[in-house]
Short mmCIF file of C-alpha atoms and ligand atoms in Angstrom, two decimals:
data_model
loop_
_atom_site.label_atom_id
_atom_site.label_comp_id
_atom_site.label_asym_id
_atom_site.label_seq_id
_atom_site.Cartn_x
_atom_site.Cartn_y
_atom_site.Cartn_z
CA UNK A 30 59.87 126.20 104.49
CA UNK A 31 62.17 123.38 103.13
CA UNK A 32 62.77 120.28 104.17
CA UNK A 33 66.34 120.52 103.88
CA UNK A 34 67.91 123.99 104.68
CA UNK A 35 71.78 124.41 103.72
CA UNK A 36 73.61 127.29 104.94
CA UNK A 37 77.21 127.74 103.69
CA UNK A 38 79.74 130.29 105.92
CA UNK A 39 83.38 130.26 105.97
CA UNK A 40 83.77 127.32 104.27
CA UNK A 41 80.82 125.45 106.19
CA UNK A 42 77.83 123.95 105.16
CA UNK A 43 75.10 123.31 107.24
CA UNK A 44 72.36 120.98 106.76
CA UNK A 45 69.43 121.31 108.77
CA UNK A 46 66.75 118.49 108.90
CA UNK A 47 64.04 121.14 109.07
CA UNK A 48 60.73 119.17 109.98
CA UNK A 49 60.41 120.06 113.77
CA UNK A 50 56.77 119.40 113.94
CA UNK A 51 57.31 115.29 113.25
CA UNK A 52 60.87 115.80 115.05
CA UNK A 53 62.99 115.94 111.87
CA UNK A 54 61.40 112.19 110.79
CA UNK A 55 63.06 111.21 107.71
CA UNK A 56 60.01 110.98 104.96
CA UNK A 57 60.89 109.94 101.32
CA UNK A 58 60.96 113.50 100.65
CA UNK A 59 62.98 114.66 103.20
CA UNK A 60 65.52 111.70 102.02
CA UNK A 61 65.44 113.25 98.33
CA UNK A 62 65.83 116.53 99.86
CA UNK A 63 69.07 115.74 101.40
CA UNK A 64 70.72 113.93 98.82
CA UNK A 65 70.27 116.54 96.48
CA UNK A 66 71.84 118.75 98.85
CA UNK A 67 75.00 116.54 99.23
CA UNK A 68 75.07 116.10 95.68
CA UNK A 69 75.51 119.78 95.10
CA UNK A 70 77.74 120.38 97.92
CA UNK A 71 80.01 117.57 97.07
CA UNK A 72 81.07 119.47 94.02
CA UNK A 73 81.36 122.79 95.83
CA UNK A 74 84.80 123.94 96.04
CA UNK A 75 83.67 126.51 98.20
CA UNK A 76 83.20 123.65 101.04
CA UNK A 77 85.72 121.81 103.07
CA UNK A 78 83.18 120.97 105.92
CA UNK A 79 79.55 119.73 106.34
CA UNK A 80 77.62 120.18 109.34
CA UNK A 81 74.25 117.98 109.74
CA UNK A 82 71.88 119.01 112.48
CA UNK A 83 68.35 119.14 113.26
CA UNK A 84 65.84 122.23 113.50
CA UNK A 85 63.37 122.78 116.75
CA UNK A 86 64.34 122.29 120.40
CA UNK A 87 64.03 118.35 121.19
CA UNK A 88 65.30 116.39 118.16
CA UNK A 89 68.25 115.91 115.67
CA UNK A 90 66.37 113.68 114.16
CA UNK A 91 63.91 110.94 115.82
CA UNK A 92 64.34 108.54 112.93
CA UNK A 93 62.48 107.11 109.81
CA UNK A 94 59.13 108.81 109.29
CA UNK A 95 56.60 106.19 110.91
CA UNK A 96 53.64 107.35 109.50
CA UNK A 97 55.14 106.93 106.12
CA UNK A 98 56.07 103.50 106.55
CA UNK A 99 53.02 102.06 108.54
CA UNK A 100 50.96 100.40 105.47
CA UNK A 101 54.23 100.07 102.97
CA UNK A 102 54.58 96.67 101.30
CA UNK A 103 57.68 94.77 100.79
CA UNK A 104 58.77 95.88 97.94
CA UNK A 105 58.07 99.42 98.98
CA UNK A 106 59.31 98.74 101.96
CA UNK A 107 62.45 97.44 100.60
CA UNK A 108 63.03 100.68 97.88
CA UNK A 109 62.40 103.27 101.39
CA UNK A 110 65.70 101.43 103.17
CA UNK A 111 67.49 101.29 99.73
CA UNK A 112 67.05 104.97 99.55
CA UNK A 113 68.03 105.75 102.98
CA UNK A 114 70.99 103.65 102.70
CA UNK A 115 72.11 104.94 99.42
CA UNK A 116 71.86 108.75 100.64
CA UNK A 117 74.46 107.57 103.43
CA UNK A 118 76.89 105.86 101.17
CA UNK A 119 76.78 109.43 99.52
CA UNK A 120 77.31 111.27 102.79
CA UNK A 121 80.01 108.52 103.85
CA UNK A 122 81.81 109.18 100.04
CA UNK A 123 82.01 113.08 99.90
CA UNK A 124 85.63 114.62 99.89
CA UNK A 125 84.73 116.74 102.56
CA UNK A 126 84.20 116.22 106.09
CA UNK A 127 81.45 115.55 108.07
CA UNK A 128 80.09 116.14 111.67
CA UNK A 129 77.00 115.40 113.17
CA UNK A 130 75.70 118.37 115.23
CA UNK A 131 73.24 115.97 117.40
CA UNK A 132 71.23 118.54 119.29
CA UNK A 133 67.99 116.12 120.46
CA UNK A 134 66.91 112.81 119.76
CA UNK A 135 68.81 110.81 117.48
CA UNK A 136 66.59 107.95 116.99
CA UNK A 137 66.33 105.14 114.74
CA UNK A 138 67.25 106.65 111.07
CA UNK A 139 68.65 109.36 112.72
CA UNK A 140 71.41 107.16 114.80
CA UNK A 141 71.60 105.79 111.21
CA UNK A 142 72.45 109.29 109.74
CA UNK A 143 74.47 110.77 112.46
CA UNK A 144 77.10 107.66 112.41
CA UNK A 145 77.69 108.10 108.30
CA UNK A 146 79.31 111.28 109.04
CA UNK A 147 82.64 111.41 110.10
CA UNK A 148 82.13 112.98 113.32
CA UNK A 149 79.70 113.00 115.88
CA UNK A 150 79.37 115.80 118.65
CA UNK A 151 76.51 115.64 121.12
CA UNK A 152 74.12 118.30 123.26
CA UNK A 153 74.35 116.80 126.87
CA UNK A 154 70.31 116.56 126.17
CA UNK A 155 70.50 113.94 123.39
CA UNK A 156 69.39 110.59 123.60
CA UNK A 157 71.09 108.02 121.10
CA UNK A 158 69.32 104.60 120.10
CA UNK A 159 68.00 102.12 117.79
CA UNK A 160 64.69 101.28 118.63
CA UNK A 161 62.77 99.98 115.51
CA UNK A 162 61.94 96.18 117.71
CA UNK A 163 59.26 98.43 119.23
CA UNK A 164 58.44 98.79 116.41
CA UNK A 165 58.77 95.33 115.20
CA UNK A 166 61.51 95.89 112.32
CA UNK A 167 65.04 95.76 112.74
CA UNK A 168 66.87 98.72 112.23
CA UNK A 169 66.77 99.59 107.88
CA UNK A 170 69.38 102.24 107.01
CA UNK A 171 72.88 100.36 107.74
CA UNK A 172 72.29 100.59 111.78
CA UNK A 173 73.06 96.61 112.70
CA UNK A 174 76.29 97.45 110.56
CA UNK A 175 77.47 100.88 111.69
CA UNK A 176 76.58 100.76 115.37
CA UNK A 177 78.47 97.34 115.49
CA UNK A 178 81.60 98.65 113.54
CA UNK A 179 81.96 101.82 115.86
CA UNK A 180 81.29 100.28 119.60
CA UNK A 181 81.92 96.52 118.73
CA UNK A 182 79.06 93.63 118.57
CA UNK A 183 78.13 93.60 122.71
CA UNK A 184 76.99 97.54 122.92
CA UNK A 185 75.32 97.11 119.90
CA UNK A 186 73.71 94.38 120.80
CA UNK A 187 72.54 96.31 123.53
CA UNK A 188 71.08 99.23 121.79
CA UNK A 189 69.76 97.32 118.88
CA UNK A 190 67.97 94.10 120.91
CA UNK A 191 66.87 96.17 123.80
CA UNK A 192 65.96 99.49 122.12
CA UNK A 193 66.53 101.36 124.98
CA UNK A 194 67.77 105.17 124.27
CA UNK A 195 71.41 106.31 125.88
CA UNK A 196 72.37 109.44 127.08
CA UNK A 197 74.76 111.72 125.26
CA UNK A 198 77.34 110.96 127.89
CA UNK A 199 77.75 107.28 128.03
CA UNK A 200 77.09 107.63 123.92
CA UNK A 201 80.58 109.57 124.50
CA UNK A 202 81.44 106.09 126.80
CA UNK A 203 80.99 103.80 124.30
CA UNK A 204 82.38 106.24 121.40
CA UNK A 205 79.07 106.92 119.99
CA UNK A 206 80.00 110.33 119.93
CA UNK A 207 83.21 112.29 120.44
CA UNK A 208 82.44 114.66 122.92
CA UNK A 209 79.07 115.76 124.31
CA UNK A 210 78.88 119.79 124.98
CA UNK A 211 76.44 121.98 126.58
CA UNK A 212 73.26 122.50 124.77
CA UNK A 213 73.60 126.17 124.15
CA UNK A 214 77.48 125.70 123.10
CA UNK A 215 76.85 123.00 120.72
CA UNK A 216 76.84 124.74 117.01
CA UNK A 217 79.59 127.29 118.40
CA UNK A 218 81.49 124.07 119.27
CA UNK A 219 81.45 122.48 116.33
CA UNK A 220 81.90 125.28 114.30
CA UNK A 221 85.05 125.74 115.77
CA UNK A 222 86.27 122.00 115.05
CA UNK A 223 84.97 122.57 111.76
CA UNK A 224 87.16 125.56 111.47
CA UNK A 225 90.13 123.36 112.48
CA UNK A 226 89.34 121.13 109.64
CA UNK A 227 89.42 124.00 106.65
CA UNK A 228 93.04 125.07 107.75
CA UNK A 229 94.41 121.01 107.05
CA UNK A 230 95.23 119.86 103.71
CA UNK A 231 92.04 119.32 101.84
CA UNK A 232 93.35 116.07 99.91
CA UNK A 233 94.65 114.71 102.88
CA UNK A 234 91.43 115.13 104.60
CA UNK A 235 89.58 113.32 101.97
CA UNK A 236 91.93 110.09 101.65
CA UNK A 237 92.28 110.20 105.12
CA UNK A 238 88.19 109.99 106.02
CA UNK A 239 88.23 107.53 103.12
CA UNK A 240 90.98 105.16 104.57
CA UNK A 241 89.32 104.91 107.96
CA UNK A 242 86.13 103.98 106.53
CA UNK A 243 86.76 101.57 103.53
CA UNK A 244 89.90 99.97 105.10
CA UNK A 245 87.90 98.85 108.71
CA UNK A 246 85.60 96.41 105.67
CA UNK A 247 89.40 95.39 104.34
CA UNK A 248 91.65 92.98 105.87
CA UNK A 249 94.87 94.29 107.80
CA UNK A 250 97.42 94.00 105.25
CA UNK A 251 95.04 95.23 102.31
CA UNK A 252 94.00 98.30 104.25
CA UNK A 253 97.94 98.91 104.81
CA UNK A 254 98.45 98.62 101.18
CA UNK A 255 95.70 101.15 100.52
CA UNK A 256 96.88 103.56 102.45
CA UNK A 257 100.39 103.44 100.91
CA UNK A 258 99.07 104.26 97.69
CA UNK A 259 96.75 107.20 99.12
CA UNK A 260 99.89 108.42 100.75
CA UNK A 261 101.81 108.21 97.85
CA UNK A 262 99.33 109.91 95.59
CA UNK A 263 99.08 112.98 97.72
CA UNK A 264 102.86 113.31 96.60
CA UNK A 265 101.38 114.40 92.88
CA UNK A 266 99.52 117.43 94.61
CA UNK A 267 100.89 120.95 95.16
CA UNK A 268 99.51 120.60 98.48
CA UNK A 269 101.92 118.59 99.67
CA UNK A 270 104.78 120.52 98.52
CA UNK A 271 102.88 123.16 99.94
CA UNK A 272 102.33 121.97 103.18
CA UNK A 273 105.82 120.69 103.75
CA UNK A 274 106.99 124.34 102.72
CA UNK A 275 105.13 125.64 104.79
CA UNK A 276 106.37 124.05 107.88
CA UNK A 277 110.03 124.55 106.42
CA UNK A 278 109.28 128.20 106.25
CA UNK A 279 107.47 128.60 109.32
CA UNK A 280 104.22 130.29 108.26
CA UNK A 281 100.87 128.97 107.67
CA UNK A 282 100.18 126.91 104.81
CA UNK A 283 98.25 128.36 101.42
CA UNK A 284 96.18 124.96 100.03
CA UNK A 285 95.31 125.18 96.68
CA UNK A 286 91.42 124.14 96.54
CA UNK A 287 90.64 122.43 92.75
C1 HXC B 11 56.88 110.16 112.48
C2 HXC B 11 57.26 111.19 114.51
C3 HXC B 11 58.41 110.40 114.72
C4 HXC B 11 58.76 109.47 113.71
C5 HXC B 11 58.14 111.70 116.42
N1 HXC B 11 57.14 111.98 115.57
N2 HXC B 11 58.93 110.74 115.92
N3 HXC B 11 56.50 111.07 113.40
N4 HXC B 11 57.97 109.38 112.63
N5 HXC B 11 59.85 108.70 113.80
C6 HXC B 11 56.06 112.95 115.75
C7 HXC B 11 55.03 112.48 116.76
O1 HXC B 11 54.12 111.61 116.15
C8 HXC B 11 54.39 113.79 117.16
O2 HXC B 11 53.49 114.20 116.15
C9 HXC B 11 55.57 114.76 117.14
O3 HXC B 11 56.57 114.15 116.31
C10 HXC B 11 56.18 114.99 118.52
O4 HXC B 11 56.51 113.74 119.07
P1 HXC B 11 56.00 113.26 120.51
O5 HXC B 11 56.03 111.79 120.53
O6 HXC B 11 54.73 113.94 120.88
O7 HXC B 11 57.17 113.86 121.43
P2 HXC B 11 57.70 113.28 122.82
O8 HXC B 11 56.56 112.84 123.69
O9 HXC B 11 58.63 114.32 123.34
O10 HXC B 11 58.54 111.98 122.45
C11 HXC B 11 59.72 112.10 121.67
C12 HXC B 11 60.14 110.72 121.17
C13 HXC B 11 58.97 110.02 120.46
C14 HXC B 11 60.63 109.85 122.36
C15 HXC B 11 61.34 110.93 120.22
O11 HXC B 11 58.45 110.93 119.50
C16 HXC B 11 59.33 108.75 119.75
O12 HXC B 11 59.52 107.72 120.39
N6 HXC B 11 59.42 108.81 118.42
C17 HXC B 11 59.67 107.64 117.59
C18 HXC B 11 61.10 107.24 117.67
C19 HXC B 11 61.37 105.98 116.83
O13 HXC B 11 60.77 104.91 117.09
N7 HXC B 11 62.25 106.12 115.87
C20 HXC B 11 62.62 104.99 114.98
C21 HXC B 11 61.72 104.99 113.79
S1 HXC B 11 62.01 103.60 112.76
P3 HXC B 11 51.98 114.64 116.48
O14 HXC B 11 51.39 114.84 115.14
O15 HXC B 11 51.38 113.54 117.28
O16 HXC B 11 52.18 115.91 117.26
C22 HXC B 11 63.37 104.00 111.88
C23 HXC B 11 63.78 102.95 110.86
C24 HXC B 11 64.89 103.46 109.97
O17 HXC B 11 63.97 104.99 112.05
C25 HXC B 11 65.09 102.53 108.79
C26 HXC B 11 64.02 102.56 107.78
C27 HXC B 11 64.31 101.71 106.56
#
């Protein structure tokens, strides 16, 4: 079976972290795995949406493979994170959208990979948190950064110092997560949003996930600018005629995917 298993329906692709027997920890090779995957499906036309989730019954993914990094050396040490953080700078830049499907534990590297999608909907089982001090490491794959940018330096604090795991719920609290579902609605859940999301404009998807991520590192009147010129540049696509047209005429918009 492979590490990585990507399912694409109705415009959806689905990437499973399929290592259930280690909880869906994130080996070197898993790593590779997955940004091969998003490498192919950022040029897929045939994809507007990209689910992550994790395979088995208890974990989206219970972070960085331990085992793996227990006798690494510095500079090893230092080329595992740089992988792990350059996979999610390729999740974070794909055109298309992505949601976190956390079914289990999201632990560690897999808080890490959940928060570079876009979205993040929750089983009420799953547990959220950072807890590499137990480990004696801080967190490795952009968690002091992330966690702080999304719930603000005091719950981050929290989770990262204390390494205590939260429940899906007061994840949802803090805005961890967007909502937290029943277990056994979870992937029919988000595969609804994610059939919300093909129907928008597919340009104004992509500078719209873009904005919200590279403008919160900007300063106010930067980010402002920025968006300006994203707005004004999805004037130069037929889908904007399109989708104003649509409107005008009352019926459902036709995007044009290139
Ligand atoms: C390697 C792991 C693992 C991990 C679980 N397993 N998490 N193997 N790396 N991160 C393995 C266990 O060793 C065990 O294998 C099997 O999965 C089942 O796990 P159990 O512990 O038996 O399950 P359970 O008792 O239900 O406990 C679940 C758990 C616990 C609470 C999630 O497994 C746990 O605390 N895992 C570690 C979580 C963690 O510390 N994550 C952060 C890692 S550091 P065997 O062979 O014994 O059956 C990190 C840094 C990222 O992510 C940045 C790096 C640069």
């Amino acid at each position: 079976m492979a590490l990585i298993e990507t399912h694409i329906e109705n415009r959806v692709a689905t990437i499973t972290f399929n290592r259930p027997e280690a909880l869906n920890a994130l080996s070197r090779e898993v790593i590779a795995a997955f940004r091969e995957a998003i490498r192919t499906l950022r040029q897929d036309r045939n994809v507007s949406v990209v689910v992550l989730t994790g395979a088995g019954e208890k974990a989206f993914i219970a972070g960085a493979d331990i085992k793996g990094m227990a006798e690494l050396t510095p500079i090893q040490a230092a080329a595992f994170a740089a992988e792990g953080q350059d996979a999610l700078f390729e999740l974070e830049r794909m055109p298309q959208v992505s949601i976190a499907a956390v079914n289990g534990f999201a632990l560690g590297g897999g808080c890490e990979f959940a928060m570079a999608c876009d979205l993040i909907y929750a089983a009420d089982v799953a547990k959220f948190g950072q807890p590499e001090v137990n480990l004696g490491i801080p967190a490795g794959f952009g968690g002091t950064q992330r966690l702080t940018r999304l719930v603000g330096p005091m719950k981050a604090r929290e989770m990262l110092l204390l390494g205590k795991p939260i429940t899906a719920e007061k994840a949802e609290a803090i805005g961890l997560c967007a909502a937290v579902f029943p277990k056994d609605q979870l992937m029919a859940q988000v595969r609804a949003i994610a059939g919300e999301l093909v129907e928008k404009g597919p340009e104004a998807l992509a500078k719209t996930k873009a904005l919200i991520r590279e403008g919160m590192d900007l300063d106010l009147g930067r980010a402002i600018a920025l968006e300006r010129e994203s707005f004004a540049v999805c004037f130069s696509s037929p889908n904007q005629k399109e989708g104003m047209a649509a409107f005008l005429e009352k019926r459902k918009p036709n995007w044009e995917r290139t």
